[in-house]
Short mmCIF file of C-alpha atoms in Angstrom, two decimals:
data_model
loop_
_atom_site.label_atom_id
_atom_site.label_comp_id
_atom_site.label_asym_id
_atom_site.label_seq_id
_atom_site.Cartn_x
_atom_site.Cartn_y
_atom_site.Cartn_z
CA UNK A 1 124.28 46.23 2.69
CA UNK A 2 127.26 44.81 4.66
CA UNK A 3 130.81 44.58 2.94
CA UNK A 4 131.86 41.51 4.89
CA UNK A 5 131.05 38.24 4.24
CA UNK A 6 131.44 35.57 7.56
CA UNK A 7 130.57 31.87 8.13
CA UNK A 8 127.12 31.85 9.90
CA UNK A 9 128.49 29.44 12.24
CA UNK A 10 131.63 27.89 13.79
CA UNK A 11 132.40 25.31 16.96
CA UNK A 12 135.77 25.94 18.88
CA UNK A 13 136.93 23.34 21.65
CA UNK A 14 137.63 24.99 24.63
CA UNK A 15 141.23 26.05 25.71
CA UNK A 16 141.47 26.14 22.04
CA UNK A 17 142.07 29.20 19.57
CA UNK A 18 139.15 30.14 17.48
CA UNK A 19 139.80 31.55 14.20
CA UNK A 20 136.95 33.53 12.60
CA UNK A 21 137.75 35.15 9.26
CA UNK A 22 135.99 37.70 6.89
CA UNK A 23 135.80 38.20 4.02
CA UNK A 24 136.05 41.95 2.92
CA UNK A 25 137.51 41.91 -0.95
CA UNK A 26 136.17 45.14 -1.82
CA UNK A 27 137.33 47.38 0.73
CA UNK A 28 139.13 50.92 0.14
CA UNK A 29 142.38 52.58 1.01
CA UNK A 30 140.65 54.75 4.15
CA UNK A 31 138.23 51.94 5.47
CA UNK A 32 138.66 50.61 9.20
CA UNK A 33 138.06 46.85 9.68
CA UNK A 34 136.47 45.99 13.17
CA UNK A 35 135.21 43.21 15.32
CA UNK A 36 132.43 43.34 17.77
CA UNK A 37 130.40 40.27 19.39
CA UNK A 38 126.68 39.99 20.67
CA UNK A 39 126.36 37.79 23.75
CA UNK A 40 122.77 36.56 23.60
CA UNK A 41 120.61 39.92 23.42
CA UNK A 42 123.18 42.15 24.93
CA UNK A 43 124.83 45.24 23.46
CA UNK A 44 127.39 44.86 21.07
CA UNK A 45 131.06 44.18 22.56
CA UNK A 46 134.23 46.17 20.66
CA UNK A 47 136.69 43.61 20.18
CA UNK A 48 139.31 45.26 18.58
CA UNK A 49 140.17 47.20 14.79
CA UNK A 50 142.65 47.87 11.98
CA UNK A 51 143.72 49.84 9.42
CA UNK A 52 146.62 47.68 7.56
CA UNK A 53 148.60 46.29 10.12
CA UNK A 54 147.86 43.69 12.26
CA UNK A 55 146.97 44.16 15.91
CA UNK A 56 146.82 42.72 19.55
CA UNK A 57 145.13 43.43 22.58
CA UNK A 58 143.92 42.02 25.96
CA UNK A 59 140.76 40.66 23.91
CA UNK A 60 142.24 39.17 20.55
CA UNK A 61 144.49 39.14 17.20
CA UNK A 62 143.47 40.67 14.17
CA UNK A 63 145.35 39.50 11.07
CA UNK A 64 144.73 41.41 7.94
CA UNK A 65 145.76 40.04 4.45
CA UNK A 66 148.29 42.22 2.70
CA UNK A 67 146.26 43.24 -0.03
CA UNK A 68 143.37 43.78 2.85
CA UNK A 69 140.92 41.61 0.93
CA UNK A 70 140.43 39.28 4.10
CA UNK A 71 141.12 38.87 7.40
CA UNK A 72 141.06 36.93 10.66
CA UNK A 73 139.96 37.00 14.21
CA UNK A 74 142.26 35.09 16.91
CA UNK A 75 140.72 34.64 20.11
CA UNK A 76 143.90 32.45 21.73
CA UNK A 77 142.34 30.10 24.26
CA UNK A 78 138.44 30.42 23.62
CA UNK A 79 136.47 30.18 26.88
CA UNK A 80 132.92 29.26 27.29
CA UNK A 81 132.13 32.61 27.68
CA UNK A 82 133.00 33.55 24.20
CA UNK A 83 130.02 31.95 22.86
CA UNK A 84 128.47 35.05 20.92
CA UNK A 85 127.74 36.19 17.61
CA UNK A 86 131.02 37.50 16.42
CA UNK A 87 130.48 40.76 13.45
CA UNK A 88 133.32 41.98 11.56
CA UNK A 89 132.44 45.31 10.34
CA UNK A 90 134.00 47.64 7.13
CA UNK A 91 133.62 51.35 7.86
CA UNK A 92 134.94 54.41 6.09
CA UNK A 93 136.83 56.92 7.88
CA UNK A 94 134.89 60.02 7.31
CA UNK A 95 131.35 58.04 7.70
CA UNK A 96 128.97 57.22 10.56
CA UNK A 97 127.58 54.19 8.83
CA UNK A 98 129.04 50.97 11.00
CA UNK A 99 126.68 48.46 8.78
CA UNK A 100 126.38 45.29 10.90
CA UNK A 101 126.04 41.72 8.79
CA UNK A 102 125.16 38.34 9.69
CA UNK A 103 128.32 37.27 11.79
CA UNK A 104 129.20 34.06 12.54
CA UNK A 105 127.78 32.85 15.40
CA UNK A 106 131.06 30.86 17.70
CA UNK A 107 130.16 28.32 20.10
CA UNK A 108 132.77 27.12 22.20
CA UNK A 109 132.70 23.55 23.67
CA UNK A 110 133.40 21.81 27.09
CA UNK B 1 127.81 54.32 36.56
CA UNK B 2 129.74 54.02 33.66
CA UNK B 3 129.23 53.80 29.84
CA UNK B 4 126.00 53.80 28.13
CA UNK B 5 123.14 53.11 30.48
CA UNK B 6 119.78 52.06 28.77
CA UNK B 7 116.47 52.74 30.11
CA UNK B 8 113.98 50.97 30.53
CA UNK B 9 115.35 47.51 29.49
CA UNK B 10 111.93 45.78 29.06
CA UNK B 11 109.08 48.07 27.74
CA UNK B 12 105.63 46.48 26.39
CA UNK B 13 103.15 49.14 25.09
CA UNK B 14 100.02 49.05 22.74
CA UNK B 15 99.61 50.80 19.36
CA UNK B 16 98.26 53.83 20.69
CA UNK B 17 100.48 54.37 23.34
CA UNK B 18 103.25 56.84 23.43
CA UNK B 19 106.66 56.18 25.48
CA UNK B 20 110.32 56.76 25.05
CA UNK B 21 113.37 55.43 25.36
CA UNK B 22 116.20 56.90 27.37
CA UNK B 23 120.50 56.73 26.59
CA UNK B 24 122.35 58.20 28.82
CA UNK B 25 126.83 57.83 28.37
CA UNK B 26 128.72 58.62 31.08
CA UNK B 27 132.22 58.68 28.75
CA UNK B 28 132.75 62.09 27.36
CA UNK B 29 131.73 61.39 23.81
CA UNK B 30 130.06 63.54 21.80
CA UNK B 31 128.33 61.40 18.76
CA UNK B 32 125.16 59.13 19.65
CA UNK B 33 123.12 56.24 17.78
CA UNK B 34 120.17 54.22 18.05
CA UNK B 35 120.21 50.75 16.14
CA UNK B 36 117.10 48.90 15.71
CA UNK B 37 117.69 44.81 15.71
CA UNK B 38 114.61 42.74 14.88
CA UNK B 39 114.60 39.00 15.95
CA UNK B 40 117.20 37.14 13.08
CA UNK B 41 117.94 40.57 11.45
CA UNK B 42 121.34 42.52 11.38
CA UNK B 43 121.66 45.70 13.44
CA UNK B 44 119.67 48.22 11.51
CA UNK B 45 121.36 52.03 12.32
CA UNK B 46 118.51 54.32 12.68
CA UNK B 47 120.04 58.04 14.06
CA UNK B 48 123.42 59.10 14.63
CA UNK B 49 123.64 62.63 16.33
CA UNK B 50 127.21 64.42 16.84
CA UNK B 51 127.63 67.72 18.69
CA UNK B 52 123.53 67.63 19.12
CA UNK B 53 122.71 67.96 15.84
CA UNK B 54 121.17 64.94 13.72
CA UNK B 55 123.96 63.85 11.12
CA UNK B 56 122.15 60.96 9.69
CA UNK B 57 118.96 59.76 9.38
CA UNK B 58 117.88 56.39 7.72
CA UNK B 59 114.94 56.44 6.35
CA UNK B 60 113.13 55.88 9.73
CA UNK B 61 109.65 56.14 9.73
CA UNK B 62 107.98 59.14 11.52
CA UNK B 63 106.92 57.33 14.31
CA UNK B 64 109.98 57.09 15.59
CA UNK B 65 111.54 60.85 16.74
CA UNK B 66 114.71 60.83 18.12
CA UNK B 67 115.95 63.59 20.56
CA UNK B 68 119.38 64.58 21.69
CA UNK B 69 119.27 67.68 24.04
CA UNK B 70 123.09 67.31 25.16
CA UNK B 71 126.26 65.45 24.33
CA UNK B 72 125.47 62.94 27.32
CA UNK B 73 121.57 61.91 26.50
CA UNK B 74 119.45 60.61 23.35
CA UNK B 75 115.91 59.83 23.64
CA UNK B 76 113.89 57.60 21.37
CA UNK B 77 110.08 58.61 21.43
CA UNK B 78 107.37 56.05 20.19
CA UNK B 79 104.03 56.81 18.92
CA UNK B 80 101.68 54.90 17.18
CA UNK B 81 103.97 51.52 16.75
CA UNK B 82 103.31 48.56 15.50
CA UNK B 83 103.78 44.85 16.09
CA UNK B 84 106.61 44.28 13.80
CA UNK B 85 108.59 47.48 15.55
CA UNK B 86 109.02 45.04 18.08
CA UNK B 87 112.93 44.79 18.61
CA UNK B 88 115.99 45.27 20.61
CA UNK B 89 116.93 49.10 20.59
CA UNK B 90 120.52 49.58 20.92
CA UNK B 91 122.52 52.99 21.67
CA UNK B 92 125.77 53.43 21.46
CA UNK B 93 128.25 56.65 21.51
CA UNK B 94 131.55 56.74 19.70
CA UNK B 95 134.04 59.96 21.28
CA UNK B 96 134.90 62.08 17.86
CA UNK B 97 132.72 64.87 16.85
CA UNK B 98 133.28 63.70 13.57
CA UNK B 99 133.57 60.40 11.86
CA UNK B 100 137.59 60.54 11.12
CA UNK B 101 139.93 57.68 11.67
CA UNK B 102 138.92 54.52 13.76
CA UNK B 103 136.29 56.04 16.02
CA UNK B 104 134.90 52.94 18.19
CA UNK B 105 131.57 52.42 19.25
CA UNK B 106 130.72 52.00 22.84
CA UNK B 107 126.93 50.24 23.00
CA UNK B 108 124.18 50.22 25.79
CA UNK B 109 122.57 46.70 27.30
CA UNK B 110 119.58 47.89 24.97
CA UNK B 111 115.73 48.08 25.29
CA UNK B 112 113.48 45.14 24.35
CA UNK B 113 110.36 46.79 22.96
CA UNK B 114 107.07 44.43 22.56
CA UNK B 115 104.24 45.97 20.76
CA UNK B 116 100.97 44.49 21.29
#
């Protein structure tokens, strides 16, 4: 079973930031927190990951609570094309096991 | 080409049939997987190989037989489906021989698989 727990669904306004958290309260010490989204019956996309801090790339913001119990996506101006099912993902270092959940499915808005 | 090509991308077969499915990464990494996802259902991991050599299997039913003759290809072969193995097949390759720290997955454009 997944370890994350996400909103099935969300709206964002484009131009807007969307803000997609998960919820991941009992994660360990060595476990890796990633985001991935599913445009309609493609592959999965990497977003981005984390260990404890938080982190930026071209893509997104990932904020991670301090006591690593939750955390949030940032996408800063949502497009239309970021309408996807977004998955935020709990693995172990030292496992292969990337257990997919739900997600929360973002759809951006003209 | 780059990445993880899938192939083919559409594939409709009947229960007696036999076909596979092709991976192929063009990125250097040395761990493969095949996901199953079924219409509404999560991404189901099915095989992961790493260095050629099966490191997890789960629970997959023997009609499915994975393959992995090289770092760079993983073959799913099909025998004897049926309907409800009707899904999206997803590989994906992650670089690390082994599972240590963050170890990102890169996936395929998949293989829709109708069983009639």
């Amino acid at each position: 079973d997944a370890k994350t727990t996400q909103p099935p669904s969300m709206d964002c306004a484009e131009g807007r930031a969307a803000n997609l958290p998960c919820n991941h309260s009992t994660i360990s010490g060595n476990e890796y927190v990633y985001w991935y989204r599913q445009i309609h019956s493609q592959g999965p996309q990497y977003i981005i990951h984390g260990l404890k801090n938080n982190e930026t790339n071209e893509m997104a913001s990932l904020i991670i609570t301090e006591d690593r119990k939750s955390s949030t996506l940032i996408l800063p101006h949502a497009t239309l094309r970021d309408t996807a099912v977004y998955y935020c993902i709990v693995r172990a270092s030292g496992t292969y096991k990337y257990i997919f959940g739900t997600g929360t499915r973002l759809k951006v808005l003209a | 080409e780059t990445g993880v090509t899938q192939t083919p991308r559409h594939l409709v077969m009947g229960m007696t049939n036999k076909k596979s499915l092709k991976c192929e990464q063009h990125l250097g990494h040395n761990a493969m997987y095949w996901y199953k996802q079924s219409a509404k259902k999560p991404l189901e991991l099915m095989f992961v190989y790493s260095l050629e050599e099966r490191v997890e299997n789960n629970s997959v039913p023997s009609r499915f037989s994975p393959e992995c003759p090289n770092s760079s290809h993983l073959f799913l072969h099909l025998h004897t489906l049926q309907p409800e193995d009707s899904a999206l097949y997803l590989c994906a390759s992650s670089q690390a021989a082994t599972p240590s720290g963050a170890n990102v997955l890169t996936f395929g454009a998949g293989s829709r698989l109708t069983v009639l």
